[in-house]
Amino acid sequence: MKTLTLPKARLDFLVSVLQQFGEIHGPVAQGDRFVFRRLRRWSDARLDYTRTILPLKKYFLPPRERLFRYRRGEGYVADTTDLERRIVLFGVHACDIYGLNILDQVFGGRYPDPYYQTRRRQVAVVGIDCTPDEHCFCRSMRADVVTRGFDLFLQDLGDRYLTFVGTALGDDMVLATEGLFQPVTRDDVEDYKRRSADRERMFRLEAEIRDLPEIFEMEYGSRLWDELGERCLGCGACSMVCPTCYCFDVADEVALGSTDGARDRVWDSCLFASHAAVSGGENFRASRASRIKFRFYHKQRGFVAEYGRPSCVGCGRCLDVCPAGIDMVEIIAGLREVDHAAAQ
Amino acid sequence: MTTAPRILVIDDDDDFVQSLRALLEREGYAVLHAPDGQEGVLQARRTRPDLIVVDVMMQERTEGFFVVQELRRVPELAGTPIFVVSAVYERTPEFDVPPASDWMAHDGFFPKPIDATSLLDAVRTALATRSHADTQGDHR
């Protein structure tokens, strides 16, 4: 991978030049939180952000989108509004890039999703490193360092950024800046190693995921799930803010007596009571305990079987938003705990 | 009765705006002014000027670049000529982004201090081209 350095004082020029690759969207403050939004001026960018309220999936799988309209005599017309909008996501953390890589697998796998894929092709990603806070456990989920899924990735070295060029598009970006980047020196390499070690020590939250799928397999009947079911409110907030929760519902909107309508897709959550309800009144996961158990199993066990890694990236959003204080890291620790009473 | 073509100047330098205003008004143009990028985009949307002149370095040193990109995204302003003016290429050593770069999406670049003759020539040409395009459009 090509590696260069960029003086920090010239980051605003880089962003100015990147506008030729699309609208620049970056982290901006919203109250005491942060969101990804189009930058109207450079000073709106808050590169010191912790995490955004919503992850990047909102760009590729909007909370609500119209898939197509239909009318008798005309057939189906796909709604392609905004599908071709070129965007540069600037200042994306490693865990969120990991999340995108996971969504790419899901929406580009056996059943490619044309809406997701079209949007994804238009979007460039410029990553930036970050300082973990009390909710971050990306290191435990092996998502604190990314090696793909970005066009450029900026590593903070104090007065400059060590820059990884991840794709040919990233290389085009470097070329377009006409001399903004410099070759890497020995000092840069040493500073990078120092920064990497320092960042490693900043993580305060740890989750041990070694043999976790096996433990999940054996703890299917654990009383922990019933306890969680008592606490969970089924609000679905954790799913909404999760970078890798991709469940959606599809519904037709038809006016009574008309011959035309539209099909929409909206975010859904496996924690909603209706998620596994089917016609005839059957609900395969009627209890909250079964729903929250399903969510955790899908993240930490099912996904490993399907794709070789958990779909949790340790971004900490679910810990941050859960009104009941349900904590993925605590649950993993709880499942690993030896139950001495049961062992006797 | 024909109305004077309106030129929006987006620049925070009052002295420069005053002299540019005098120059353009003497030639029969109506001059609108916005002191920063945000106000400039708002005014451009509201008034739909015939031509826009944008400074690069305002409250922020790259503000003009963002303004140009923003203006280019307003459908109602499609075809409106945008001229970029700046002195930063001369006085800010680290600012070595070439003014002719494609990404600036502008119709003309004029280093400050501006050469009045070349600016006025460019304004006349741009407005004549625009007016011709509008007329052609009317006949379609």
Short mmCIF file of C-alpha atoms in Angstrom, two decimals:
data_model
loop_
_atom_site.label_atom_id
_atom_site.label_comp_id
_atom_site.label_asym_id
_atom_site.label_seq_id
_atom_site.Cartn_x
_atom_site.Cartn_y
_atom_site.Cartn_z
CA MET A 1 0.00 0.00 0.00
CA LYS A 2 1.35 3.41 -0.96
CA THR A 3 2.12 5.57 2.08
CA LEU A 4 2.66 9.34 2.11
CA THR A 5 2.52 12.22 4.56
CA LEU A 6 0.34 15.32 4.53
CA PRO A 7 1.07 18.43 6.63
CA LYS A 8 -1.87 18.96 8.99
CA ALA A 9 -1.89 22.68 8.22
CA ARG A 10 -2.91 21.83 4.67
CA LEU A 11 -5.81 19.54 5.40
CA ASP A 12 -8.28 22.23 4.34
CA PHE A 13 -6.64 22.35 0.91
CA LEU A 14 -6.93 18.60 0.58
CA VAL A 15 -10.65 18.82 1.33
CA SER A 16 -11.05 21.65 -1.17
CA VAL A 17 -9.45 19.55 -3.87
CA LEU A 18 -11.47 16.47 -2.93
CA GLN A 19 -14.61 18.33 -3.91
CA GLN A 20 -13.94 17.33 -7.49
CA PHE A 21 -14.61 13.74 -6.40
CA GLY A 22 -17.99 14.57 -4.88
CA GLU A 23 -19.79 16.47 -2.15
CA ILE A 24 -17.73 16.47 1.01
CA HIS A 25 -19.56 14.97 3.97
CA GLY A 26 -17.86 14.88 7.33
CA PRO A 27 -18.52 14.83 11.07
CA VAL A 28 -20.19 17.99 12.39
CA ALA A 29 -21.56 18.82 15.83
CA GLN A 30 -25.28 18.49 16.52
CA GLY A 31 -25.94 19.58 20.07
CA ASP A 32 -23.48 17.62 22.17
CA ARG A 33 -23.39 14.78 19.64
CA PHE A 34 -22.05 14.41 16.13
CA VAL A 35 -23.53 13.54 12.76
CA PHE A 36 -22.16 12.97 9.28
CA ARG A 37 -23.41 15.76 7.02
CA ARG A 38 -22.34 17.78 4.00
CA LEU A 39 -19.68 20.31 4.91
CA ARG A 40 -20.60 23.80 3.80
CA ARG A 41 -17.33 25.17 5.10
CA TRP A 42 -14.20 23.54 6.42
CA SER A 43 -14.59 24.85 9.98
CA ASP A 44 -17.83 22.86 10.34
CA ALA A 45 -15.78 19.66 10.38
CA ARG A 46 -15.15 18.20 13.83
CA LEU A 47 -12.34 15.72 13.38
CA ASP A 48 -12.12 15.32 17.16
CA TYR A 49 -15.52 13.60 17.18
CA THR A 50 -16.02 10.42 19.14
CA ARG A 51 -18.80 8.70 17.19
CA THR A 52 -21.70 9.93 15.10
CA ILE A 53 -25.29 9.31 16.19
CA LEU A 54 -26.01 7.24 13.09
CA PRO A 55 -23.38 5.22 11.27
CA LEU A 56 -22.63 5.48 7.56
CA LYS A 57 -25.29 2.97 6.55
CA LYS A 58 -27.70 5.92 6.30
CA TYR A 59 -25.95 6.87 3.04
CA PHE A 60 -26.42 3.49 1.41
CA LEU A 61 -29.52 2.15 3.09
CA PRO A 62 -31.54 5.25 4.01
CA PRO A 63 -33.93 4.97 6.99
CA ARG A 64 -36.77 5.18 4.47
CA GLU A 65 -36.53 4.97 0.72
CA ARG A 66 -38.93 4.60 -2.18
CA LEU A 67 -37.88 1.65 -4.28
CA PHE A 68 -40.31 2.08 -7.15
CA ARG A 69 -43.71 3.32 -8.21
CA TYR A 70 -46.20 1.33 -10.20
CA ARG A 71 -49.24 2.20 -12.23
CA ARG A 72 -51.57 0.05 -14.27
CA GLY A 73 -50.66 0.36 -17.92
CA GLU A 74 -47.21 1.79 -17.20
CA GLY A 75 -45.66 -0.94 -15.08
CA TYR A 76 -42.89 -0.40 -12.55
CA VAL A 77 -40.70 2.70 -12.48
CA ALA A 78 -37.64 2.53 -10.22
CA ASP A 79 -37.07 5.58 -8.05
CA THR A 80 -33.49 6.57 -8.73
CA THR A 81 -33.54 9.92 -6.91
CA ASP A 82 -30.14 10.63 -5.40
CA LEU A 83 -28.79 7.21 -6.33
CA GLU A 84 -26.03 8.71 -8.44
CA ARG A 85 -24.95 11.45 -6.01
CA ARG A 86 -21.16 11.49 -5.74
CA ILE A 87 -20.05 11.85 -2.15
CA VAL A 88 -16.72 11.86 -0.36
CA LEU A 89 -17.12 10.70 3.22
CA PHE A 90 -14.30 12.49 4.97
CA GLY A 91 -13.05 11.60 8.44
CA VAL A 92 -14.45 8.09 8.86
CA HIS A 93 -13.21 6.03 11.80
CA ALA A 94 -11.78 2.55 11.30
CA CYS A 95 -14.70 0.81 13.02
CA ASP A 96 -17.19 2.46 10.67
CA ILE A 97 -15.12 1.49 7.64
CA TYR A 98 -15.17 -2.06 9.00
CA GLY A 99 -18.94 -1.74 9.28
CA LEU A 100 -19.14 -0.69 5.64
CA ASN A 101 -16.99 -3.62 4.58
CA ILE A 102 -19.45 -5.91 6.34
CA LEU A 103 -22.48 -4.28 4.69
CA ASP A 104 -20.70 -4.60 1.33
CA GLN A 105 -20.55 -8.34 1.89
CA VAL A 106 -24.21 -8.54 2.82
CA PHE A 107 -25.58 -6.33 0.03
CA GLY A 108 -23.09 -7.49 -2.58
CA GLY A 109 -23.17 -11.22 -1.90
CA ARG A 110 -25.49 -13.84 -3.21
CA TYR A 111 -28.34 -11.37 -3.72
CA PRO A 112 -26.79 -8.05 -4.75
CA ASP A 113 -28.92 -5.06 -3.83
CA PRO A 114 -28.93 -2.64 -6.80
CA TYR A 115 -29.91 0.38 -4.69
CA TYR A 116 -27.13 -0.16 -2.17
CA GLN A 117 -24.58 -1.01 -4.83
CA THR A 118 -25.34 2.00 -7.01
CA ARG A 119 -24.97 4.36 -4.05
CA ARG A 120 -21.85 2.62 -2.86
CA ARG A 121 -20.12 3.04 -6.22
CA GLN A 122 -20.57 6.81 -6.00
CA VAL A 123 -19.04 7.18 -2.57
CA ALA A 124 -15.38 7.64 -1.74
CA VAL A 125 -14.11 7.11 1.80
CA VAL A 126 -11.34 9.04 3.53
CA GLY A 127 -10.65 7.53 6.92
CA ILE A 128 -9.01 9.13 9.91
CA ASP A 129 -7.69 7.62 13.12
CA CYS A 130 -9.33 8.33 16.44
CA THR A 131 -8.92 8.34 20.19
CA PRO A 132 -11.00 5.68 21.94
CA ASP A 133 -13.43 6.75 24.67
CA GLU A 134 -15.12 4.77 27.46
CA HIS A 135 -17.56 3.05 25.05
CA CYS A 136 -15.08 1.97 22.37
CA PHE A 137 -14.23 -1.72 22.17
CA CYS A 138 -13.27 -1.91 18.49
CA ARG A 139 -9.87 -3.31 19.41
CA SER A 140 -11.57 -6.34 20.99
CA MET A 141 -13.63 -6.78 17.83
CA ARG A 142 -10.47 -6.50 15.67
CA ALA A 143 -11.88 -3.39 13.97
CA ASP A 144 -9.50 -0.76 15.33
CA VAL A 145 -7.23 -0.99 12.29
CA VAL A 146 -8.45 -1.27 8.71
CA THR A 147 -6.53 -2.38 5.68
CA ARG A 148 -9.25 -1.99 3.05
CA GLY A 149 -12.52 -0.20 2.46
CA PHE A 150 -11.03 3.30 2.21
CA ASP A 151 -9.54 5.37 -0.59
CA LEU A 152 -7.30 7.32 1.77
CA PHE A 153 -6.70 6.83 5.48
CA LEU A 154 -5.09 9.53 7.60
CA GLN A 155 -3.08 8.59 10.70
CA ASP A 156 -2.45 11.45 13.09
CA LEU A 157 1.26 12.03 13.72
CA GLY A 158 0.97 15.37 15.49
CA ASP A 159 1.79 18.01 12.90
CA ARG A 160 1.14 15.73 9.92
CA TYR A 161 -0.87 12.76 8.76
CA LEU A 162 0.65 9.51 7.64
CA THR A 163 -1.61 8.69 4.71
CA PHE A 164 -2.41 5.22 3.41
CA VAL A 165 -3.59 5.16 -0.20
CA GLY A 166 -6.08 2.29 -0.39
CA THR A 167 -7.39 2.39 -3.97
CA ALA A 168 -6.73 3.72 -7.46
CA LEU A 169 -9.28 6.45 -6.69
CA GLY A 170 -7.22 7.37 -3.63
CA ASP A 171 -4.21 7.61 -5.89
CA ASP A 172 -6.18 9.93 -8.20
CA MET A 173 -6.95 12.08 -5.17
CA VAL A 174 -3.27 12.33 -4.35
CA LEU A 175 -2.44 13.24 -7.94
CA ALA A 176 -5.17 15.89 -8.03
CA THR A 177 -3.64 17.67 -5.06
CA GLU A 178 -0.53 18.33 -7.11
CA GLY A 179 2.23 18.15 -4.55
CA LEU A 180 0.33 18.35 -1.26
CA PHE A 181 1.64 14.96 -0.11
CA GLN A 182 5.25 14.13 0.71
CA PRO A 183 7.20 10.86 0.75
CA VAL A 184 7.44 9.04 4.07
CA THR A 185 10.66 9.47 6.07
CA ARG A 186 12.21 7.22 8.72
CA ASP A 187 10.93 9.64 11.40
CA ASP A 188 7.38 9.23 10.11
CA VAL A 189 7.62 5.46 10.43
CA GLU A 190 8.94 5.66 14.00
CA ASP A 191 6.28 8.22 14.96
CA TYR A 192 3.60 6.00 13.50
CA LYS A 193 4.75 3.02 15.59
CA ARG A 194 4.81 5.22 18.68
CA ARG A 195 1.31 6.54 17.99
CA SER A 196 0.02 3.03 17.32
CA ALA A 197 1.36 1.78 20.67
CA ASP A 198 0.00 4.83 22.53
CA ARG A 199 -3.45 4.34 21.04
CA GLU A 200 -3.41 0.67 21.98
CA ARG A 201 -2.98 1.67 25.63
CA MET A 202 -5.94 4.08 25.52
CA PHE A 203 -8.60 1.38 25.26
CA ARG A 204 -10.43 1.00 28.54
CA LEU A 205 -13.05 -1.50 27.45
CA GLU A 206 -12.22 -5.09 26.59
CA ALA A 207 -14.27 -8.01 25.36
CA GLU A 208 -12.71 -11.43 24.84
CA ILE A 209 -14.13 -12.86 21.61
CA ARG A 210 -11.87 -15.91 21.39
CA ASP A 211 -14.09 -19.05 21.09
CA LEU A 212 -17.13 -16.85 21.67
CA PRO A 213 -19.26 -18.57 18.98
CA GLU A 214 -18.68 -21.89 20.76
CA ILE A 215 -19.68 -20.40 24.11
CA PHE A 216 -22.79 -18.90 22.51
CA GLU A 217 -23.58 -22.31 21.06
CA MET A 218 -23.46 -23.93 24.49
CA GLU A 219 -25.19 -21.09 26.36
CA TYR A 220 -28.35 -21.01 24.27
CA GLY A 221 -30.39 -21.91 27.33
CA SER A 222 -28.64 -19.49 29.70
CA ARG A 223 -30.86 -17.61 32.12
CA LEU A 224 -28.95 -14.50 31.10
CA TRP A 225 -31.24 -14.18 28.07
CA ASP A 226 -34.35 -14.15 30.25
CA GLU A 227 -32.79 -11.50 32.49
CA LEU A 228 -31.98 -9.39 29.44
CA GLY A 229 -35.50 -9.90 28.15
CA GLU A 230 -36.79 -8.38 31.39
CA ARG A 231 -34.59 -5.33 30.95
CA CYS A 232 -34.86 -4.76 27.19
CA LEU A 233 -37.58 -2.30 26.20
CA GLY A 234 -37.67 -3.52 22.60
CA CYS A 235 -37.20 0.02 21.34
CA GLY A 236 -34.75 -1.02 18.63
CA ALA A 237 -32.44 1.95 19.25
CA CYS A 238 -29.40 -0.35 19.26
CA SER A 239 -30.31 -1.65 15.80
CA MET A 240 -30.86 1.83 14.39
CA VAL A 241 -27.43 3.06 15.47
CA CYS A 242 -25.59 -0.17 14.67
CA PRO A 243 -23.30 0.13 11.63
CA THR A 244 -24.00 -3.46 10.63
CA CYS A 245 -27.71 -3.95 11.45
CA TYR A 246 -29.32 -4.04 8.04
CA CYS A 247 -32.81 -5.47 8.58
CA PHE A 248 -35.45 -3.66 6.62
CA ASP A 249 -39.16 -3.96 6.04
CA VAL A 250 -40.87 -3.48 2.72
CA ALA A 251 -44.38 -2.11 2.39
CA ASP A 252 -46.60 -1.05 -0.48
CA GLU A 253 -48.40 2.23 -0.30
CA VAL A 254 -51.58 2.07 -2.31
CA ALA A 255 -54.39 4.60 -2.24
CA LEU A 256 -57.79 3.01 -1.80
CA GLY A 257 -59.56 2.49 -5.11
CA SER A 258 -56.55 3.53 -7.17
CA THR A 259 -54.50 1.56 -9.65
CA ASP A 260 -51.14 2.97 -8.72
CA GLY A 261 -48.87 2.92 -5.73
CA ALA A 262 -45.32 2.74 -4.50
CA ARG A 263 -43.08 0.34 -2.65
CA ASP A 264 -41.02 1.66 0.24
CA ARG A 265 -38.37 0.09 2.38
CA VAL A 266 -37.76 1.21 5.94
CA TRP A 267 -35.29 0.22 8.63
CA ASP A 268 -36.54 -2.57 10.82
CA SER A 269 -35.21 -4.17 13.98
CA CYS A 270 -35.22 -7.75 15.19
CA LEU A 271 -36.11 -6.31 18.60
CA PHE A 272 -39.49 -5.11 17.36
CA ALA A 273 -42.38 -7.37 18.38
CA SER A 274 -43.56 -7.56 14.78
CA HIS A 275 -40.20 -8.60 13.32
CA ALA A 276 -40.85 -12.34 13.30
CA ALA A 277 -44.63 -12.15 13.13
CA VAL A 278 -46.20 -13.86 10.15
CA SER A 279 -49.68 -14.09 8.76
CA GLY A 280 -52.06 -16.23 10.74
CA GLY A 281 -51.00 -14.65 14.01
CA GLU A 282 -47.87 -16.72 14.56
CA ASN A 283 -44.81 -14.96 15.98
CA PHE A 284 -41.60 -16.94 16.03
CA ARG A 285 -39.98 -14.60 18.54
CA ALA A 286 -42.87 -13.35 20.59
CA SER A 287 -40.92 -12.71 23.80
CA ARG A 288 -38.41 -9.92 24.27
CA ALA A 289 -35.93 -12.45 25.64
CA SER A 290 -36.05 -14.44 22.39
CA ARG A 291 -35.62 -11.28 20.34
CA ILE A 292 -32.62 -9.91 22.17
CA LYS A 293 -31.07 -13.36 22.19
CA PHE A 294 -31.55 -13.54 18.44
CA ARG A 295 -29.81 -10.19 17.96
CA PHE A 296 -26.77 -11.21 19.97
CA TYR A 297 -26.57 -14.61 18.32
CA HIS A 298 -26.76 -13.12 14.87
CA LYS A 299 -23.99 -10.60 15.63
CA GLN A 300 -21.58 -12.85 17.48
CA ARG A 301 -22.27 -16.34 16.24
CA GLY A 302 -24.37 -16.49 13.08
CA PHE A 303 -22.27 -13.96 11.27
CA VAL A 304 -19.06 -15.77 12.17
CA ALA A 305 -20.41 -18.94 10.60
CA GLU A 306 -21.48 -17.09 7.45
CA TYR A 307 -18.70 -14.56 6.95
CA GLY A 308 -15.87 -15.62 9.24
CA ARG A 309 -16.08 -12.76 11.76
CA PRO A 310 -18.62 -11.21 14.11
CA SER A 311 -20.65 -8.38 12.62
CA CYS A 312 -20.12 -6.25 15.72
CA VAL A 313 -17.33 -3.71 15.16
CA GLY A 314 -17.15 -2.41 18.73
CA CYS A 315 -18.11 1.18 17.86
CA GLY A 316 -19.89 1.55 21.19
CA ARG A 317 -23.05 3.15 19.81
CA CYS A 318 -25.40 0.53 21.30
CA LEU A 319 -23.85 1.02 24.74
CA ASP A 320 -24.31 4.73 24.33
CA VAL A 321 -27.98 4.73 23.33
CA CYS A 322 -29.61 1.83 25.17
CA PRO A 323 -32.14 3.34 27.60
CA ALA A 324 -31.97 0.16 29.69
CA GLY A 325 -28.17 0.21 29.89
CA ILE A 326 -27.75 -3.12 28.12
CA ASP A 327 -24.10 -3.50 27.36
CA MET A 328 -22.64 -5.85 24.73
CA VAL A 329 -19.30 -6.04 26.56
CA GLU A 330 -20.94 -6.95 29.89
CA ILE A 331 -23.01 -9.63 28.21
CA ILE A 332 -19.97 -11.20 26.59
CA ALA A 333 -18.22 -11.13 29.97
CA GLY A 334 -21.33 -12.57 31.65
CA LEU A 335 -21.52 -15.47 29.22
CA ARG A 336 -17.86 -16.28 29.75
CA GLU A 337 -18.21 -16.27 33.51
CA VAL A 338 -18.03 -19.66 35.16
CA ASP A 339 -21.30 -20.44 36.95
CA HIS A 340 -19.99 -22.25 40.07
CA ALA A 341 -23.48 -23.00 41.35
CA ALA A 342 -24.42 -24.73 38.09
CA ALA A 343 -21.14 -26.66 38.04
CA GLN A 344 -21.77 -28.40 41.36
CA MET B 1 -36.88 48.90 -20.87
CA THR B 2 -33.91 46.65 -20.20
CA THR B 3 -32.70 46.06 -16.68
CA ALA B 4 -29.03 46.25 -15.81
CA PRO B 5 -27.32 42.85 -15.49
CA ARG B 6 -26.80 42.06 -11.82
CA ILE B 7 -23.42 40.93 -10.52
CA LEU B 8 -23.13 39.41 -7.06
CA VAL B 9 -19.77 40.01 -5.37
CA ILE B 10 -18.99 37.62 -2.49
CA ASP B 11 -16.03 39.08 -0.64
CA ASP B 12 -15.26 40.20 2.90
CA ASP B 13 -12.80 42.91 1.86
CA ASP B 14 -14.83 46.16 1.96
CA ASP B 15 -12.22 48.22 0.16
CA PHE B 16 -12.04 45.75 -2.69
CA VAL B 17 -15.83 45.52 -2.93
CA GLN B 18 -16.15 49.30 -2.98
CA SER B 19 -13.69 49.71 -5.83
CA LEU B 20 -15.14 46.78 -7.78
CA ARG B 21 -18.63 48.21 -7.29
CA ALA B 22 -17.51 51.59 -8.65
CA LEU B 23 -15.91 49.90 -11.65
CA LEU B 24 -18.89 47.72 -12.49
CA GLU B 25 -21.55 50.35 -11.85
CA ARG B 26 -19.75 52.78 -14.14
CA GLU B 27 -20.19 50.17 -16.86
CA GLY B 28 -23.90 49.94 -16.19
CA TYR B 29 -24.04 46.81 -14.05
CA ALA B 30 -26.01 46.52 -10.83
CA VAL B 31 -23.84 45.22 -8.00
CA LEU B 32 -25.05 43.06 -5.13
CA HIS B 33 -22.77 42.24 -2.23
CA ALA B 34 -22.45 39.44 0.31
CA PRO B 35 -19.71 39.62 2.97
CA ASP B 36 -19.24 35.88 3.45
CA GLY B 37 -19.82 32.56 1.76
CA GLN B 38 -22.97 31.56 3.58
CA GLU B 39 -24.70 34.86 2.89
CA GLY B 40 -23.40 34.72 -0.67
CA VAL B 41 -25.05 31.39 -1.39
CA LEU B 42 -28.30 32.58 0.19
CA GLN B 43 -28.31 35.78 -1.88
CA ALA B 44 -27.43 33.91 -5.04
CA ARG B 45 -30.35 31.54 -4.52
CA ARG B 46 -32.71 34.42 -3.75
CA THR B 47 -31.67 36.94 -6.37
CA ARG B 48 -30.37 34.70 -9.16
CA PRO B 49 -27.74 37.16 -10.39
CA ASP B 50 -26.39 37.17 -13.93
CA LEU B 51 -22.80 36.69 -12.80
CA ILE B 52 -21.05 35.92 -9.51
CA VAL B 53 -17.61 37.02 -8.35
CA VAL B 54 -16.24 34.98 -5.41
CA ASP B 55 -13.18 35.63 -3.29
CA VAL B 56 -11.27 32.57 -2.07
CA MET B 57 -9.99 33.61 1.34
CA MET B 58 -12.70 35.09 3.54
CA GLN B 59 -13.33 34.10 7.16
CA GLU B 60 -11.64 30.84 6.23
CA ARG B 61 -8.83 30.57 3.76
CA THR B 62 -10.57 27.97 1.62
CA GLU B 63 -14.10 29.37 2.03
CA GLY B 64 -14.38 30.45 -1.61
CA PHE B 65 -13.76 26.91 -2.80
CA PHE B 66 -16.67 25.65 -0.77
CA VAL B 67 -18.85 28.51 -2.02
CA VAL B 68 -18.08 27.74 -5.66
CA GLN B 69 -18.97 24.09 -5.15
CA GLU B 70 -22.13 25.05 -3.29
CA LEU B 71 -23.23 27.44 -6.04
CA ARG B 72 -22.63 24.79 -8.65
CA ARG B 73 -25.15 22.57 -6.92
CA VAL B 74 -28.00 25.07 -7.16
CA PRO B 75 -30.03 24.06 -10.25
CA GLU B 76 -31.42 27.58 -10.69
CA LEU B 77 -27.88 28.89 -11.04
CA ALA B 78 -26.83 26.42 -13.71
CA GLY B 79 -25.13 28.41 -16.43
CA THR B 80 -24.45 31.42 -14.21
CA PRO B 81 -20.82 32.42 -14.77
CA ILE B 82 -18.67 32.34 -11.64
CA PHE B 83 -15.42 34.31 -11.47
CA VAL B 84 -12.90 33.56 -8.73
CA VAL B 85 -10.71 36.36 -7.42
CA SER B 86 -7.85 35.90 -5.00
CA ALA B 87 -4.56 37.19 -3.75
CA VAL B 88 -3.67 34.06 -1.81
CA TYR B 89 -1.68 32.49 -4.58
CA GLU B 90 0.75 35.34 -4.26
CA ARG B 91 0.97 35.70 -0.51
CA THR B 92 0.34 32.30 1.06
CA PRO B 93 3.32 30.03 0.32
CA GLU B 94 1.61 26.79 1.30
CA PHE B 95 -1.34 27.54 -0.95
CA ASP B 96 -0.04 26.04 -4.13
CA VAL B 97 -3.30 24.69 -5.54
CA PRO B 98 -3.23 25.88 -9.15
CA PRO B 99 -6.01 28.38 -9.88
CA ALA B 100 -6.75 26.58 -13.15
CA SER B 101 -7.58 23.31 -11.38
CA ASP B 102 -10.67 21.61 -12.76
CA TRP B 103 -12.25 21.17 -9.36
CA MET B 104 -12.70 24.90 -8.89
CA ALA B 105 -15.46 24.74 -11.53
CA HIS B 106 -15.15 28.44 -12.28
CA ASP B 107 -15.44 30.47 -15.47
CA GLY B 108 -12.56 32.83 -14.85
CA PHE B 109 -9.76 33.46 -12.38
CA PHE B 110 -8.43 36.95 -11.61
CA PRO B 111 -5.51 37.48 -9.25
CA LYS B 112 -5.76 40.50 -6.96
CA PRO B 113 -4.99 43.30 -7.60
CA ILE B 114 -7.35 42.87 -10.50
CA ASP B 115 -6.65 44.12 -13.97
CA ALA B 116 -9.83 46.13 -14.65
CA THR B 117 -9.72 45.85 -18.42
CA SER B 118 -9.41 42.08 -18.50
CA LEU B 119 -12.12 41.66 -15.87
CA LEU B 120 -14.56 43.91 -17.72
CA ASP B 121 -13.81 42.14 -21.01
CA ALA B 122 -14.47 38.80 -19.37
CA VAL B 123 -17.69 40.04 -17.76
CA ARG B 124 -18.97 41.37 -21.10
CA THR B 125 -18.11 38.13 -22.89
CA ALA B 126 -19.63 35.91 -20.19
CA LEU B 127 -22.86 37.93 -20.05
CA ALA B 128 -23.16 38.05 -23.84
CA THR B 129 -22.69 34.27 -24.03
CA ARG B 130 -25.26 33.77 -21.30
CA SER B 131 -27.71 36.17 -22.89
CA HIS B 132 -27.30 34.41 -26.26
CA ALA B 133 -27.93 31.03 -24.62
CA ASP B 134 -31.06 32.41 -22.92
CA THR B 135 -32.37 33.78 -26.19
CA GLN B 136 -31.75 30.47 -27.93
CA GLY B 137 -33.56 28.81 -25.10
CA ASP B 138 -36.58 31.08 -25.57
CA HIS B 139 -36.96 30.02 -29.18
CA ARG B 140 -36.85 26.33 -28.50
#
